PDB file of C-alpha atoms in Angstrom:
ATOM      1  CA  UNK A 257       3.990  11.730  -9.381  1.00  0.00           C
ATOM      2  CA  UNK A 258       6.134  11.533  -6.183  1.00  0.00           C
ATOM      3  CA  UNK A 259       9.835  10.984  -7.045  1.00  0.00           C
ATOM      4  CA  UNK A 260      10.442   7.749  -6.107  1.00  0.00           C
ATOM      5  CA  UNK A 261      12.747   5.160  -7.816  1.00  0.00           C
ATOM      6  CA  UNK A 262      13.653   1.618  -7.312  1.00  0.00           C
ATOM      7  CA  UNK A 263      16.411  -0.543  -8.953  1.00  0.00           C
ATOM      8  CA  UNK A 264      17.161  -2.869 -10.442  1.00  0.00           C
ATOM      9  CA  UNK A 265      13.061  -3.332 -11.877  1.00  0.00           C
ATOM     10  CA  UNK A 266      13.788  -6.853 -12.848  1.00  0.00           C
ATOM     11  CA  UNK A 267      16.356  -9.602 -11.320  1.00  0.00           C
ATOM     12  CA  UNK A 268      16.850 -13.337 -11.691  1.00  0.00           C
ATOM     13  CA  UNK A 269      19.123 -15.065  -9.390  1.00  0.00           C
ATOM     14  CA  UNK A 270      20.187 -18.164  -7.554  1.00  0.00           C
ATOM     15  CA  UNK A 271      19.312 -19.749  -4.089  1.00  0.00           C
ATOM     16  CA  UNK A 272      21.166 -18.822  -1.380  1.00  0.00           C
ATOM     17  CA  UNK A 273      22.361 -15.387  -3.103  1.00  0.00           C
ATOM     18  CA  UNK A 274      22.647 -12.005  -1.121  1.00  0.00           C
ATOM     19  CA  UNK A 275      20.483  -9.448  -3.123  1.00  0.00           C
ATOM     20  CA  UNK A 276      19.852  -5.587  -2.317  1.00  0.00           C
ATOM     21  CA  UNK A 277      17.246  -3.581  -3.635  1.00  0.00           C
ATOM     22  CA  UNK A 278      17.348   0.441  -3.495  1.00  0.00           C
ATOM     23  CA  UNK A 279      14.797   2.659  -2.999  1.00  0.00           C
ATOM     24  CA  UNK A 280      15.449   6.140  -3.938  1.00  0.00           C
ATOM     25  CA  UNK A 281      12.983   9.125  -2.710  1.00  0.00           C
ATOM     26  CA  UNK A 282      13.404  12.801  -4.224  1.00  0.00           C
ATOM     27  CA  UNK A 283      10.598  14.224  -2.012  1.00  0.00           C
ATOM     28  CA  UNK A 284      12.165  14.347   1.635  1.00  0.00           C
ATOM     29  CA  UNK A 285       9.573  11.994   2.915  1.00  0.00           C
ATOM     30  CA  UNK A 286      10.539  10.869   6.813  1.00  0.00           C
ATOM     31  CA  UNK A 287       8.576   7.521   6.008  1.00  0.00           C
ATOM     32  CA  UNK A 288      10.095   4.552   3.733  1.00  0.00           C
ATOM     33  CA  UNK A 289       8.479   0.985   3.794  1.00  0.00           C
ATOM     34  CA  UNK A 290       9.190  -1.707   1.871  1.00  0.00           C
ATOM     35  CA  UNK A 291       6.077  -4.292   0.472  1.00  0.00           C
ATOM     36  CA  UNK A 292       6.458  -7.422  -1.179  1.00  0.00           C
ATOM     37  CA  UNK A 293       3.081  -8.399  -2.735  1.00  0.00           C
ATOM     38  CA  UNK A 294       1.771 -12.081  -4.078  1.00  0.00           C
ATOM     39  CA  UNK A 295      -0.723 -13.524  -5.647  1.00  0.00           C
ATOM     40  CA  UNK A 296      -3.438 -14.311  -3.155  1.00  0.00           C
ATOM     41  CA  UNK A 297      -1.930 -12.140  -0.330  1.00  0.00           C
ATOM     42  CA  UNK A 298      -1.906  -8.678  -1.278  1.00  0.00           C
ATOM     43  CA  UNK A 299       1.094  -6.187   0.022  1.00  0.00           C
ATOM     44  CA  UNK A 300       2.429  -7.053   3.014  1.00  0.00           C
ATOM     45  CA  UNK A 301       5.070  -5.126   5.212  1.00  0.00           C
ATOM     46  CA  UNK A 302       8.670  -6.545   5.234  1.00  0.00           C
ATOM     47  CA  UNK A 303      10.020  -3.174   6.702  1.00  0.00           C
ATOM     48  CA  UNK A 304       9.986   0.472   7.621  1.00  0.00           C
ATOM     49  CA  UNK A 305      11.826   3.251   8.248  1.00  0.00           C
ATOM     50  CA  UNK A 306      10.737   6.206  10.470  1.00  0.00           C
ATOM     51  CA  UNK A 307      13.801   8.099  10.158  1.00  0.00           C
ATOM     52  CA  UNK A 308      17.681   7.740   9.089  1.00  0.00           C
ATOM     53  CA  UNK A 309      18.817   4.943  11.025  1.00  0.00           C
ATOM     54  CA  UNK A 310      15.570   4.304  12.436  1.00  0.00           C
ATOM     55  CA  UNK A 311      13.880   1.330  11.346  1.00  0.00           C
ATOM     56  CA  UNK A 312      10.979  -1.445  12.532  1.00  0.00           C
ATOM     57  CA  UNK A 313      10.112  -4.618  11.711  1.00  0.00           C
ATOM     58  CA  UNK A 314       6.780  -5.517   9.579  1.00  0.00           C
ATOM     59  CA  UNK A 315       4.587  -8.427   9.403  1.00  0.00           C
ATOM     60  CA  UNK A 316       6.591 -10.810   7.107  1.00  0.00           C
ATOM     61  CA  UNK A 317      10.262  -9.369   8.240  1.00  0.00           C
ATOM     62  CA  UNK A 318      12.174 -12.469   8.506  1.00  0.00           C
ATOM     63  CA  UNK A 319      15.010 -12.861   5.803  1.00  0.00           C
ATOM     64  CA  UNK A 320      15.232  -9.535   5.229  1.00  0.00           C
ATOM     65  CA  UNK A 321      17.044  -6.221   6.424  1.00  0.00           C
ATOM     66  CA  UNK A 322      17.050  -2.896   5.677  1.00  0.00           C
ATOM     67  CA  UNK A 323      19.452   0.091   5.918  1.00  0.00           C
ATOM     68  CA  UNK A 324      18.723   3.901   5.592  1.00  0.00           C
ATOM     69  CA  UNK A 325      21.807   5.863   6.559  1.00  0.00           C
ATOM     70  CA  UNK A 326      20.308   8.647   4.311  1.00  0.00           C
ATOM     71  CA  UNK A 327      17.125  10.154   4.295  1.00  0.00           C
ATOM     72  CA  UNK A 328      16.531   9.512   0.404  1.00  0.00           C
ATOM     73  CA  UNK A 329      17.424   5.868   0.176  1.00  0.00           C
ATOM     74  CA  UNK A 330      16.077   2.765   1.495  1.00  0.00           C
ATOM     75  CA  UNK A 331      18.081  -0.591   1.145  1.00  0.00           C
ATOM     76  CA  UNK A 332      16.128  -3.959   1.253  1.00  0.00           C
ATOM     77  CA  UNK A 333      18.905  -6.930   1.601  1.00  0.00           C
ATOM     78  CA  UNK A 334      17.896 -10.221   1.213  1.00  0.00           C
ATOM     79  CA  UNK A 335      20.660 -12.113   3.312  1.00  0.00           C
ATOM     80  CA  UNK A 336      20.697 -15.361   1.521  1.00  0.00           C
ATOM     81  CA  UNK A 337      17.484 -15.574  -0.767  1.00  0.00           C
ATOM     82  CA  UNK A 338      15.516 -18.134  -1.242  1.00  0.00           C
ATOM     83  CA  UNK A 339      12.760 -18.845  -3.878  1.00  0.00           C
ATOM     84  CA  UNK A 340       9.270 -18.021  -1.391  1.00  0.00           C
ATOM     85  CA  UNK A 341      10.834 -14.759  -1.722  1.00  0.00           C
ATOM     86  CA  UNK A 342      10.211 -14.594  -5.567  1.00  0.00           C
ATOM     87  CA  UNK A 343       7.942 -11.706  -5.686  1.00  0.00           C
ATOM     88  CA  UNK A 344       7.136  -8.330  -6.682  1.00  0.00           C
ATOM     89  CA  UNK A 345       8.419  -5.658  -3.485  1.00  0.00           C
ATOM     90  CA  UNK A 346       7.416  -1.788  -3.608  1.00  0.00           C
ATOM     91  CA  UNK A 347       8.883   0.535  -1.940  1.00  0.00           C
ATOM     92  CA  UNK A 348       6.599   3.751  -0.662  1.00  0.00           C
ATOM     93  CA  UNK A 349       7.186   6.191   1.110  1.00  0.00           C
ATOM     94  CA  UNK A 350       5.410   8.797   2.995  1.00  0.00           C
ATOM     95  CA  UNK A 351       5.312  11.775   5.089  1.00  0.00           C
ATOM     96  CA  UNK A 352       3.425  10.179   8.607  1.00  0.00           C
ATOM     97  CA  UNK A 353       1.573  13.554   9.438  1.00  0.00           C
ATOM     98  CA  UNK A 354      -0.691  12.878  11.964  1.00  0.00           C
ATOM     99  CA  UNK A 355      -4.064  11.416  10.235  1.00  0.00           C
ATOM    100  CA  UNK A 356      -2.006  10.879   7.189  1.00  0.00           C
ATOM    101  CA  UNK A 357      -2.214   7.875   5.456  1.00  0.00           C
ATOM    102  CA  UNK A 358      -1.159   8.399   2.145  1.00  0.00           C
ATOM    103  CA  UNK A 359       1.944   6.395   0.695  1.00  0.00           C
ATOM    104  CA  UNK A 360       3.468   7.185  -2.359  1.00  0.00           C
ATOM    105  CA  UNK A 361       4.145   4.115  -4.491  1.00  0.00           C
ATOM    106  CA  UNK A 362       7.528   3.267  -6.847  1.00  0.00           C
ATOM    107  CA  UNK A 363       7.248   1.289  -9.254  1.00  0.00           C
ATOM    108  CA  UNK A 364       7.933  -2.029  -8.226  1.00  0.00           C
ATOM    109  CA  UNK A 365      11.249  -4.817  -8.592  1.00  0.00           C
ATOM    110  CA  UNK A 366      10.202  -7.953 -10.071  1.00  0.00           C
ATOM    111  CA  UNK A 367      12.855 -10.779  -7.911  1.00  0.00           C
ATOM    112  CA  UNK A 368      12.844 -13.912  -9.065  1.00  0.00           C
ATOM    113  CA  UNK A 369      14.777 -16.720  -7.224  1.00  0.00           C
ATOM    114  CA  UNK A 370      15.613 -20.052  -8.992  1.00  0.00           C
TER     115      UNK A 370
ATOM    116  CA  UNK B  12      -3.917  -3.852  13.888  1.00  0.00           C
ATOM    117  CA  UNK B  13      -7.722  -3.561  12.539  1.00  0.00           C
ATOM    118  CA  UNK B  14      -8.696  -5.990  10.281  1.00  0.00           C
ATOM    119  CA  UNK B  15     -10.831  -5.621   6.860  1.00  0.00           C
ATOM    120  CA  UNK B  16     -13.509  -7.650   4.876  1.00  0.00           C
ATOM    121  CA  UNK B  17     -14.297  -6.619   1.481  1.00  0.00           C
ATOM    122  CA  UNK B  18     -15.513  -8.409  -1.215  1.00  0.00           C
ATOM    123  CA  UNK B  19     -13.234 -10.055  -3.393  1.00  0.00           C
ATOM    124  CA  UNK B  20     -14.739  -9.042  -6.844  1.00  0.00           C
ATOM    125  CA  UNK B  21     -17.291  -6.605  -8.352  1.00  0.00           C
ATOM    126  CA  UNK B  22     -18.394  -6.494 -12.159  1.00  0.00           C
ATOM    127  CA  UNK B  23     -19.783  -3.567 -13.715  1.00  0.00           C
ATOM    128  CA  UNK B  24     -20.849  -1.222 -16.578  1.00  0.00           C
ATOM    129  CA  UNK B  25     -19.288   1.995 -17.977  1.00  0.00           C
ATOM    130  CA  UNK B  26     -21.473   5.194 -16.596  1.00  0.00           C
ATOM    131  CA  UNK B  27     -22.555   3.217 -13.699  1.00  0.00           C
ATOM    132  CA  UNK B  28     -21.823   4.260 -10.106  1.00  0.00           C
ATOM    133  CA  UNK B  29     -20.047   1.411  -8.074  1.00  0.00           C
ATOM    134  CA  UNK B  30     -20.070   1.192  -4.626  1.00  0.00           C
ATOM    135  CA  UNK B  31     -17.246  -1.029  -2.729  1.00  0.00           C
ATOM    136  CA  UNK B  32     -17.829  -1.511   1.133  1.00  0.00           C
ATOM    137  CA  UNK B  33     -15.375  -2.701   3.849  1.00  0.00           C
ATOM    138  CA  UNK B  34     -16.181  -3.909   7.156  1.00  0.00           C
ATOM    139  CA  UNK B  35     -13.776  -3.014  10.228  1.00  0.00           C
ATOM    140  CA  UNK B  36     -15.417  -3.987  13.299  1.00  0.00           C
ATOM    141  CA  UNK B  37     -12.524  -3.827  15.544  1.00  0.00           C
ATOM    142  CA  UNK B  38     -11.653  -0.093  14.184  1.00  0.00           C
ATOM    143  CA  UNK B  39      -9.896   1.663  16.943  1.00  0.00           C
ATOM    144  CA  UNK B  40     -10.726   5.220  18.190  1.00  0.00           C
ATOM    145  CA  UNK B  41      -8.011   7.000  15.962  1.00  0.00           C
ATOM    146  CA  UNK B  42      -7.589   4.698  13.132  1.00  0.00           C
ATOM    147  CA  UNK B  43      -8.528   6.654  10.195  1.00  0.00           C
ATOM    148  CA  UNK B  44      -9.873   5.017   6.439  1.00  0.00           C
ATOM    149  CA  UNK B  45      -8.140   4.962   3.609  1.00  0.00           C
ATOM    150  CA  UNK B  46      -8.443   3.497   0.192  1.00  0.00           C
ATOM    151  CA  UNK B  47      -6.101   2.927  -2.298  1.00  0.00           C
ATOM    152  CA  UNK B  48      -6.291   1.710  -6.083  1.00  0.00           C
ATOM    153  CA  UNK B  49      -4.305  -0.142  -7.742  1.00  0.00           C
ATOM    154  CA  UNK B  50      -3.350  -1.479 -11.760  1.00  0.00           C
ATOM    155  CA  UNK B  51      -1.693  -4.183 -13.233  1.00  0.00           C
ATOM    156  CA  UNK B  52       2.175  -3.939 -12.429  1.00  0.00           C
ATOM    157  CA  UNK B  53       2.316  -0.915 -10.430  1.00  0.00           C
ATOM    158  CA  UNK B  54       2.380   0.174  -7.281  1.00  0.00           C
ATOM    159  CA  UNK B  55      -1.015   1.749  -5.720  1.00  0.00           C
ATOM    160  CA  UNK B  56      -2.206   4.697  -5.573  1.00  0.00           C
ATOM    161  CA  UNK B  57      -4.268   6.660  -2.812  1.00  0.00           C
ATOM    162  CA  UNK B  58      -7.876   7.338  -3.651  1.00  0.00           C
ATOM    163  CA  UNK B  59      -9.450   8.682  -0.736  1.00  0.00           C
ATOM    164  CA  UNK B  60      -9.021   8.894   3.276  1.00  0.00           C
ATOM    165  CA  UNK B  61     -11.608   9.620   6.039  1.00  0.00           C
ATOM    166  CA  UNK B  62     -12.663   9.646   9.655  1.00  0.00           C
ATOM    167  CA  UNK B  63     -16.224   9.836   9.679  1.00  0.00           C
ATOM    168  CA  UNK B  64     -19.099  11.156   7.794  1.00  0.00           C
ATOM    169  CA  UNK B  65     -18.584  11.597   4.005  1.00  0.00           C
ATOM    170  CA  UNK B  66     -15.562  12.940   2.359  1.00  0.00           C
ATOM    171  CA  UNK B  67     -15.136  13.681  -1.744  1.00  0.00           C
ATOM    172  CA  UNK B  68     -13.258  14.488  -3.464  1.00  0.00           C
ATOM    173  CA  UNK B  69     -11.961  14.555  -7.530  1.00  0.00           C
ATOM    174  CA  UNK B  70     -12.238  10.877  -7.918  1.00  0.00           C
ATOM    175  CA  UNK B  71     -14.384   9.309  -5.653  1.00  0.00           C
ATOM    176  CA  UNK B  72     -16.538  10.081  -2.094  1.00  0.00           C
ATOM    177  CA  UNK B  73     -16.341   8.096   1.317  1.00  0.00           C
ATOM    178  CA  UNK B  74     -19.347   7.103   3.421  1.00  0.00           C
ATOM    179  CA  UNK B  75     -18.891   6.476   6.748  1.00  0.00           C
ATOM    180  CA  UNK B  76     -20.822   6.053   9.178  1.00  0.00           C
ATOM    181  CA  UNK B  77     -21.328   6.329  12.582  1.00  0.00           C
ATOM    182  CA  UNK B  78     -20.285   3.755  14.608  1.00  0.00           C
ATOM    183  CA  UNK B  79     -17.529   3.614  11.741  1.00  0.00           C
ATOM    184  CA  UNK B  80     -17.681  -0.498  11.955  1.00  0.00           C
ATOM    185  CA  UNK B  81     -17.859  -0.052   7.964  1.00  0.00           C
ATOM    186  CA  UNK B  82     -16.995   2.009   4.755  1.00  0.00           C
ATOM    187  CA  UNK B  83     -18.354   2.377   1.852  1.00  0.00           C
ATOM    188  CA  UNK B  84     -16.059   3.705  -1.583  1.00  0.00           C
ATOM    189  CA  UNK B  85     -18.044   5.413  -3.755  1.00  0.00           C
ATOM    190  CA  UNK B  86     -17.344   5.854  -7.791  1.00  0.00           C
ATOM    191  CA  UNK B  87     -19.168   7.913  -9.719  1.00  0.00           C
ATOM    192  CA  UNK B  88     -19.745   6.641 -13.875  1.00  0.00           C
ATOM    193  CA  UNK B  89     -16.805   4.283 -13.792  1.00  0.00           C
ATOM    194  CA  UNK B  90     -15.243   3.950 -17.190  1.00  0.00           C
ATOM    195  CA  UNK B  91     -13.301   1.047 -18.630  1.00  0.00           C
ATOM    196  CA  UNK B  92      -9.999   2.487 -16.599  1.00  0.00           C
ATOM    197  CA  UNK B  93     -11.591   2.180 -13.592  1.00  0.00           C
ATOM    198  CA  UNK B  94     -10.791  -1.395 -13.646  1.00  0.00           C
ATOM    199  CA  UNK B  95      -8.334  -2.253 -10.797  1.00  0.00           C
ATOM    200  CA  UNK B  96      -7.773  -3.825  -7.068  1.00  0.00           C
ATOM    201  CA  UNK B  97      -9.227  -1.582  -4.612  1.00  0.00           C
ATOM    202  CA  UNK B  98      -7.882  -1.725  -1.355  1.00  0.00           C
ATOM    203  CA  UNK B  99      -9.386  -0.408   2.104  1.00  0.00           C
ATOM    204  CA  UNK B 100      -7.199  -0.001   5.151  1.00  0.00           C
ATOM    205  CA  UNK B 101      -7.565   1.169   8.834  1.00  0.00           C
ATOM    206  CA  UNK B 102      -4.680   2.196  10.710  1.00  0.00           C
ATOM    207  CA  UNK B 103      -3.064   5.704  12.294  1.00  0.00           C
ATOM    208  CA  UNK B 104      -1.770   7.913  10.518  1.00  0.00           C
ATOM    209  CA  UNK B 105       1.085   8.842  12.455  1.00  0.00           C
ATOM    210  CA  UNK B 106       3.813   6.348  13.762  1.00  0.00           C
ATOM    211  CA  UNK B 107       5.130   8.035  17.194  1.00  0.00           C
ATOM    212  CA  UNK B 108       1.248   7.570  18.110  1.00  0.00           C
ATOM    213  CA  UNK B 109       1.134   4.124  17.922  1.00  0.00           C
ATOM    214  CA  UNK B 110       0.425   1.693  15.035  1.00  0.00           C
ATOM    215  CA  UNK B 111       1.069   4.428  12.603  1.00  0.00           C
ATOM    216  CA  UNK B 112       1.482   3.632   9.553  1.00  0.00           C
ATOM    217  CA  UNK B 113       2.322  -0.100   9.460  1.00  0.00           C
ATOM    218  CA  UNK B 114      -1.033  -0.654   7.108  1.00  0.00           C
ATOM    219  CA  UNK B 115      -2.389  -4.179   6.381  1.00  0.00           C
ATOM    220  CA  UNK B 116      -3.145  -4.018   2.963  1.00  0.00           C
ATOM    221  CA  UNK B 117      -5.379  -7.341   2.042  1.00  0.00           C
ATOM    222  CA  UNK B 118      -5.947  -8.857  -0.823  1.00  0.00           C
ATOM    223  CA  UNK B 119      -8.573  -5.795  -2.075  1.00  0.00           C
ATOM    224  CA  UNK B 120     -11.631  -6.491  -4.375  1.00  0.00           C
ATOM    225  CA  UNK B 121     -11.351  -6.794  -8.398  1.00  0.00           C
ATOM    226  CA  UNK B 122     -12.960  -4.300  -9.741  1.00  0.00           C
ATOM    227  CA  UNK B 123     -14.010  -5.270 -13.630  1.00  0.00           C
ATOM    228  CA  UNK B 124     -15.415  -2.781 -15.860  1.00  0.00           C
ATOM    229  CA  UNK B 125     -17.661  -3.142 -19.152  1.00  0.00           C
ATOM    230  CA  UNK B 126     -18.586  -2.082 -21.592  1.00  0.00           C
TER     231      UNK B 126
END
């Protein structure tokens, strides 16, 4: 399995906390994205990263940022969270070779927001 | 972004062979096919990828064809673990080309295997 890691894998916390979640990539990978997925919508892109410092926006970005000032870590920050962002977000990363589409999946951060 | 239909469950038996298509009619010229599988609380997991024609592979073979408007996932004798989402997506494969890999995901199709 590709050496991926998020933390923390479980968190509870309050409306209108910040919260960060790491991702953590062992493999060198130039690609990071972040998911969050929910019932009846599948994974869906918050962010990605193309590079250190490089990032892009994906379809359900707002509320969140992201950092990568290292190649092996990813940052998702939830400014001020609020509970429609109670949900299960993967990280994934991959290495974006041309006809590539194969994303390497951690194993998930359950958020929940009260 | 190209979107994809695919049915939202399937049901079947051990030792049968399942097929799961997806419609894409707006697929662009250099979007490429992938499929990826995924269990209960993790993340998912790439099956198969293709361009046209029929790839295989270890797991599972890819049917494409021509006018690449569709896709078909192929597995042979499914067993019991088997049972997952499936997901089909259409997007580049490269980012500096142009939609790269911001994939839309969907909500897959249930795949339910018996006994």
């Amino acid at each position: 399995d590709a050496g991926i890691t998020q933390s923390p894998r479980h968190k509870v916390t309050e409306t209108g906390t910040p919260v960060t979640l790491r991702c953590h990539q062992t493999e060198n990978h130039r690609y990071m994205y972040w998911y969050r997925q929910d019932p009846g919508h599948g994974l869906r892109l918050i962010h990605y990263s193309y590079g250190v410092k490089d990032t892009d926006k994906g379809e359900v970005s707002d509320g969140y940022s992201v950092s990568r000032s290292k190649t092996e870590d990813f940052l998702l920050t939830l400014e001020s969270a609020t509970s429609s962002q109670t949900s299960v977000y993967f990280c994934a990363i991959g290495a974006g070779l041309a006809g590539d589409n194969e994303q390497f999946f951690g194993p998930g951060t359950r958020l929940t927001v009260l | 972004l190209a979107k994809t239909t695919q049915p939202i469950s399937m049901d079947s038996y051990e030792g049968q062979e399942v097929n799961i298509t997806c419609s894409h009619n707006n697929i662009a010229t250099n979007d490429y096919i992938t499929w990826y599988q995924q269990f209960p609380s993790q993340g998912p997991r790439f099956i198969i990828q293709g361009y046209k024609t029929k790839v295989t592979n270890e797991v599972a073979s890819l049917f494409i064809p021509a006018d690449r408007k569709s896709s078909t996932l192929s597995l042979p004798r499914v067993s019991l673990s088997d049972t997952a989402v499936y997901y089909c997506l259409v997007g580049l494969g490269n980012i500096l080309t142009g939609g790269g890999n911001k994939l839309t995901f969907g909500t897959g199709t249930q795949l339910k295997v018996e006994l």
